[in-house]
PDB file of C-alpha atoms in Angstrom:
ATOM      1  CA  UNK A   1     -11.819   1.305  -7.601  1.00  0.00           C
ATOM      2  CA  UNK A   2      -8.421   2.840  -8.463  1.00  0.00           C
ATOM      3  CA  UNK A   3      -6.215   0.685  -6.214  1.00  0.00           C
ATOM      4  CA  UNK A   4      -6.342  -2.299  -8.150  1.00  0.00           C
ATOM      5  CA  UNK A   5      -6.146  -0.618 -11.491  1.00  0.00           C
ATOM      6  CA  UNK A   6      -2.827   1.242  -9.636  1.00  0.00           C
ATOM      7  CA  UNK A   7      -1.276  -1.911  -8.829  1.00  0.00           C
ATOM      8  CA  UNK A   8      -2.272  -3.737 -12.134  1.00  0.00           C
ATOM      9  CA  UNK A   9      -0.442  -0.733 -14.262  1.00  0.00           C
ATOM     10  CA  UNK A  10       2.806  -0.948 -11.985  1.00  0.00           C
ATOM     11  CA  UNK A  11       2.457   2.206  -9.837  1.00  0.00           C
ATOM     12  CA  UNK A  12       2.683   0.319  -6.743  1.00  0.00           C
ATOM     13  CA  UNK A  13       2.053  -2.189  -4.413  1.00  0.00           C
ATOM     14  CA  UNK A  14      -0.871  -3.191  -1.878  1.00  0.00           C
ATOM     15  CA  UNK A  15       0.239  -1.937   1.629  1.00  0.00           C
ATOM     16  CA  UNK A  16      -1.147  -3.458   5.103  1.00  0.00           C
ATOM     17  CA  UNK A  17      -3.377   0.082   5.567  1.00  0.00           C
ATOM     18  CA  UNK A  18      -5.589  -1.282   1.892  1.00  0.00           C
ATOM     19  CA  UNK A  19      -3.803   2.033  -0.250  1.00  0.00           C
ATOM     20  CA  UNK A  20      -0.874   1.748  -2.767  1.00  0.00           C
ATOM     21  CA  UNK A  21       2.224   2.500  -1.903  1.00  0.00           C
ATOM     22  CA  UNK A  22       5.267   3.729  -4.331  1.00  0.00           C
ATOM     23  CA  UNK A  23       8.479   3.878  -3.886  1.00  0.00           C
ATOM     24  CA  UNK A  24       8.683   7.664  -4.928  1.00  0.00           C
ATOM     25  CA  UNK A  25       5.550   9.104  -3.755  1.00  0.00           C
ATOM     26  CA  UNK A  26       4.858   6.553  -0.101  1.00  0.00           C
ATOM     27  CA  UNK A  27       1.375   6.040   0.497  1.00  0.00           C
ATOM     28  CA  UNK A  28      -0.018   9.839   0.671  1.00  0.00           C
ATOM     29  CA  UNK A  29      -1.234  10.751  -2.493  1.00  0.00           C
ATOM     30  CA  UNK A  30      -3.810  10.626  -4.552  1.00  0.00           C
ATOM     31  CA  UNK A  31      -5.045   8.611  -7.460  1.00  0.00           C
ATOM     32  CA  UNK A  32      -6.491   9.677 -10.760  1.00  0.00           C
ATOM     33  CA  UNK A  33      -7.083   8.642 -14.614  1.00  0.00           C
ATOM     34  CA  UNK A  34      -7.651   9.788 -17.137  1.00  0.00           C
ATOM     35  CA  UNK A  35      -9.164   7.518 -20.365  1.00  0.00           C
ATOM     36  CA  UNK A  36      -7.851   7.516 -23.555  1.00  0.00           C
ATOM     37  CA  UNK A  37      -7.749   5.134 -27.000  1.00  0.00           C
ATOM     38  CA  UNK A  38      -3.706   5.889 -27.264  1.00  0.00           C
ATOM     39  CA  UNK A  39      -1.596   3.633 -27.862  1.00  0.00           C
ATOM     40  CA  UNK A  40       0.290   3.230 -24.928  1.00  0.00           C
ATOM     41  CA  UNK A  41       2.638   0.015 -23.734  1.00  0.00           C
ATOM     42  CA  UNK A  42       1.591  -1.385 -20.617  1.00  0.00           C
ATOM     43  CA  UNK A  43       3.840  -0.898 -17.485  1.00  0.00           C
ATOM     44  CA  UNK A  44       4.387  -4.353 -15.958  1.00  0.00           C
ATOM     45  CA  UNK A  45       3.699  -5.076 -12.132  1.00  0.00           C
ATOM     46  CA  UNK A  46       6.487  -4.142  -9.261  1.00  0.00           C
ATOM     47  CA  UNK A  47       7.549  -5.251  -6.449  1.00  0.00           C
ATOM     48  CA  UNK A  48       9.924  -3.928  -4.256  1.00  0.00           C
ATOM     49  CA  UNK A  49       9.733  -5.391  -0.776  1.00  0.00           C
ATOM     50  CA  UNK A  50       6.374  -3.574   0.551  1.00  0.00           C
ATOM     51  CA  UNK A  51       4.629  -7.189   0.853  1.00  0.00           C
ATOM     52  CA  UNK A  52       7.712  -8.168   3.304  1.00  0.00           C
ATOM     53  CA  UNK A  53       7.643  -4.730   4.820  1.00  0.00           C
ATOM     54  CA  UNK A  54       3.677  -4.647   5.781  1.00  0.00           C
ATOM     55  CA  UNK A  55       4.297  -8.145   7.123  1.00  0.00           C
ATOM     56  CA  UNK A  56       6.776  -7.518   9.709  1.00  0.00           C
ATOM     57  CA  UNK A  57       5.567  -3.666  10.381  1.00  0.00           C
ATOM     58  CA  UNK A  58       2.765  -2.794  12.473  1.00  0.00           C
ATOM     59  CA  UNK A  59       2.789   1.321  13.038  1.00  0.00           C
ATOM     60  CA  UNK A  60      -0.818   1.513  11.049  1.00  0.00           C
ATOM     61  CA  UNK A  61      -2.459  -1.431  12.542  1.00  0.00           C
ATOM     62  CA  UNK A  62      -1.374   0.046  16.075  1.00  0.00           C
ATOM     63  CA  UNK A  63      -2.115   3.843  15.380  1.00  0.00           C
ATOM     64  CA  UNK A  64      -5.822   2.677  13.973  1.00  0.00           C
ATOM     65  CA  UNK A  65      -8.321   3.825  16.112  1.00  0.00           C
ATOM     66  CA  UNK A  66     -11.408   1.666  15.112  1.00  0.00           C
ATOM     67  CA  UNK A  67      -8.620  -1.054  14.710  1.00  0.00           C
ATOM     68  CA  UNK A  68      -9.559  -2.039  11.024  1.00  0.00           C
ATOM     69  CA  UNK A  69      -6.224  -3.035  10.073  1.00  0.00           C
ATOM     70  CA  UNK A  70      -5.537  -6.696  10.113  1.00  0.00           C
ATOM     71  CA  UNK A  71      -1.977  -7.911  11.129  1.00  0.00           C
ATOM     72  CA  UNK A  72      -2.595 -10.434   8.516  1.00  0.00           C
ATOM     73  CA  UNK A  73      -3.642 -11.095   5.022  1.00  0.00           C
ATOM     74  CA  UNK A  74      -7.218 -12.483   4.336  1.00  0.00           C
ATOM     75  CA  UNK A  75      -8.422 -14.306   1.529  1.00  0.00           C
ATOM     76  CA  UNK A  76     -10.725 -11.610  -0.023  1.00  0.00           C
ATOM     77  CA  UNK A  77     -12.766 -12.869  -3.305  1.00  0.00           C
ATOM     78  CA  UNK A  78     -10.507 -15.779  -4.103  1.00  0.00           C
ATOM     79  CA  UNK A  79      -7.269 -13.315  -3.143  1.00  0.00           C
ATOM     80  CA  UNK A  80      -5.131 -13.988  -0.038  1.00  0.00           C
ATOM     81  CA  UNK A  81      -4.045  -9.868   0.471  1.00  0.00           C
ATOM     82  CA  UNK A  82      -4.264  -7.287   2.876  1.00  0.00           C
ATOM     83  CA  UNK A  83      -7.378  -6.218   3.855  1.00  0.00           C
ATOM     84  CA  UNK A  84      -8.928  -3.394   5.611  1.00  0.00           C
ATOM     85  CA  UNK A  85     -12.313  -3.991   7.867  1.00  0.00           C
ATOM     86  CA  UNK A  86     -14.424  -1.136   6.393  1.00  0.00           C
ATOM     87  CA  UNK A  87     -17.140  -2.373   9.090  1.00  0.00           C
ATOM     88  CA  UNK A  88     -15.322  -0.597  11.228  1.00  0.00           C
ATOM     89  CA  UNK A  89     -13.363   1.805   9.292  1.00  0.00           C
ATOM     90  CA  UNK A  90     -15.780   3.826   7.401  1.00  0.00           C
ATOM     91  CA  UNK A  91     -18.221   4.507  10.881  1.00  0.00           C
ATOM     92  CA  UNK A  92     -14.618   5.776  12.416  1.00  0.00           C
ATOM     93  CA  UNK A  93     -14.405   7.925   9.043  1.00  0.00           C
ATOM     94  CA  UNK A  94     -17.788   9.111   8.859  1.00  0.00           C
ATOM     95  CA  UNK A  95     -18.092  10.295  12.747  1.00  0.00           C
ATOM     96  CA  UNK A  96     -14.745  11.921  12.435  1.00  0.00           C
ATOM     97  CA  UNK A  97     -15.216  13.519   9.157  1.00  0.00           C
ATOM     98  CA  UNK A  98     -12.453  12.073   7.662  1.00  0.00           C
ATOM     99  CA  UNK A  99      -9.446   9.906   9.128  1.00  0.00           C
ATOM    100  CA  UNK A 100      -6.520   8.613   6.954  1.00  0.00           C
ATOM    101  CA  UNK A 101      -4.078   8.088  10.072  1.00  0.00           C
ATOM    102  CA  UNK A 102      -2.757   4.620   8.499  1.00  0.00           C
ATOM    103  CA  UNK A 103      -1.283   6.717   5.802  1.00  0.00           C
ATOM    104  CA  UNK A 104      -0.039   9.532   7.617  1.00  0.00           C
ATOM    105  CA  UNK A 105       1.974   7.116   9.984  1.00  0.00           C
ATOM    106  CA  UNK A 106       3.531   4.556   7.455  1.00  0.00           C
ATOM    107  CA  UNK A 107       6.660   4.801   6.828  1.00  0.00           C
ATOM    108  CA  UNK A 108       6.511   4.856   3.490  1.00  0.00           C
ATOM    109  CA  UNK A 109       4.652   8.519   3.526  1.00  0.00           C
ATOM    110  CA  UNK A 110       7.168  10.791   5.281  1.00  0.00           C
ATOM    111  CA  UNK A 111       9.200  12.698   2.338  1.00  0.00           C
ATOM    112  CA  UNK A 112      12.265  11.218   0.904  1.00  0.00           C
ATOM    113  CA  UNK A 113      12.049   8.255   2.855  1.00  0.00           C
ATOM    114  CA  UNK A 114       9.869   5.571   0.104  1.00  0.00           C
ATOM    115  CA  UNK A 115      13.089   5.516  -2.239  1.00  0.00           C
ATOM    116  CA  UNK A 116      16.108   4.981   0.276  1.00  0.00           C
ATOM    117  CA  UNK A 117      13.175   2.009   1.893  1.00  0.00           C
ATOM    118  CA  UNK A 118      12.887   0.800  -1.736  1.00  0.00           C
ATOM    119  CA  UNK A 119      16.496   0.358  -1.816  1.00  0.00           C
ATOM    120  CA  UNK A 120      17.354  -1.286   0.962  1.00  0.00           C
ATOM    121  CA  UNK A 121      14.437  -3.664   0.714  1.00  0.00           C
ATOM    122  CA  UNK A 122      16.148  -4.574  -2.819  1.00  0.00           C
ATOM    123  CA  UNK A 123      19.811  -4.771  -1.287  1.00  0.00           C
ATOM    124  CA  UNK A 124      18.059  -7.098   1.388  1.00  0.00           C
ATOM    125  CA  UNK A 125      16.011  -9.609  -1.419  1.00  0.00           C
ATOM    126  CA  UNK A 126      19.435  -9.769  -3.242  1.00  0.00           C
ATOM    127  CA  UNK A 127      21.176 -10.710   0.199  1.00  0.00           C
ATOM    128  CA  UNK A 128      18.750 -13.381   0.514  1.00  0.00           C
ATOM    129  CA  UNK A 129      18.801 -14.823  -3.354  1.00  0.00           C
ATOM    130  CA  UNK A 130      15.294 -13.696  -4.361  1.00  0.00           C
ATOM    131  CA  UNK A 131      12.841 -11.284  -5.551  1.00  0.00           C
ATOM    132  CA  UNK A 132      10.624  -9.930  -3.290  1.00  0.00           C
TER     133      UNK A 132
END
C-alpha cells in the first residue's frame, strides 16, 4: 500500500524487485506515513534512471531463491510495470522467517552508491538526448 504512494509523492521509482528505489537511500529502507491536513505543496514524481538500470540488471532476479522476480515488466491491472510473483515470494518469505535478499543484493542498496548511480544515469541520458 505504501509503495504506490511513495512513488506518486516523488520519493523514488519502482525497482525490478518490487520496492521503491530512492537515489539517496537506495532500496534498503522502511516506508512510513503521517496523516495531516497541513497544506503541503505536492512533490512531483521524479525519474533518475532506475527503470533503464533495472531493465539491464539481473542481480536481484538471479539472487531470488523462489525465482519470483520476472526479467521483464508485466501488465498489472492495466499498467505495464515491474512485478513480483507473490505466489512464489510470500511462501518462501514465511518459510524462512523473512528474506529481502533482492533488496540486500540490489546495487542501489549499497551505502553511498545511489547518488553516484543516479548521476551516472543522468549523464548517460543527457548524452542520448532524452530523459529517462
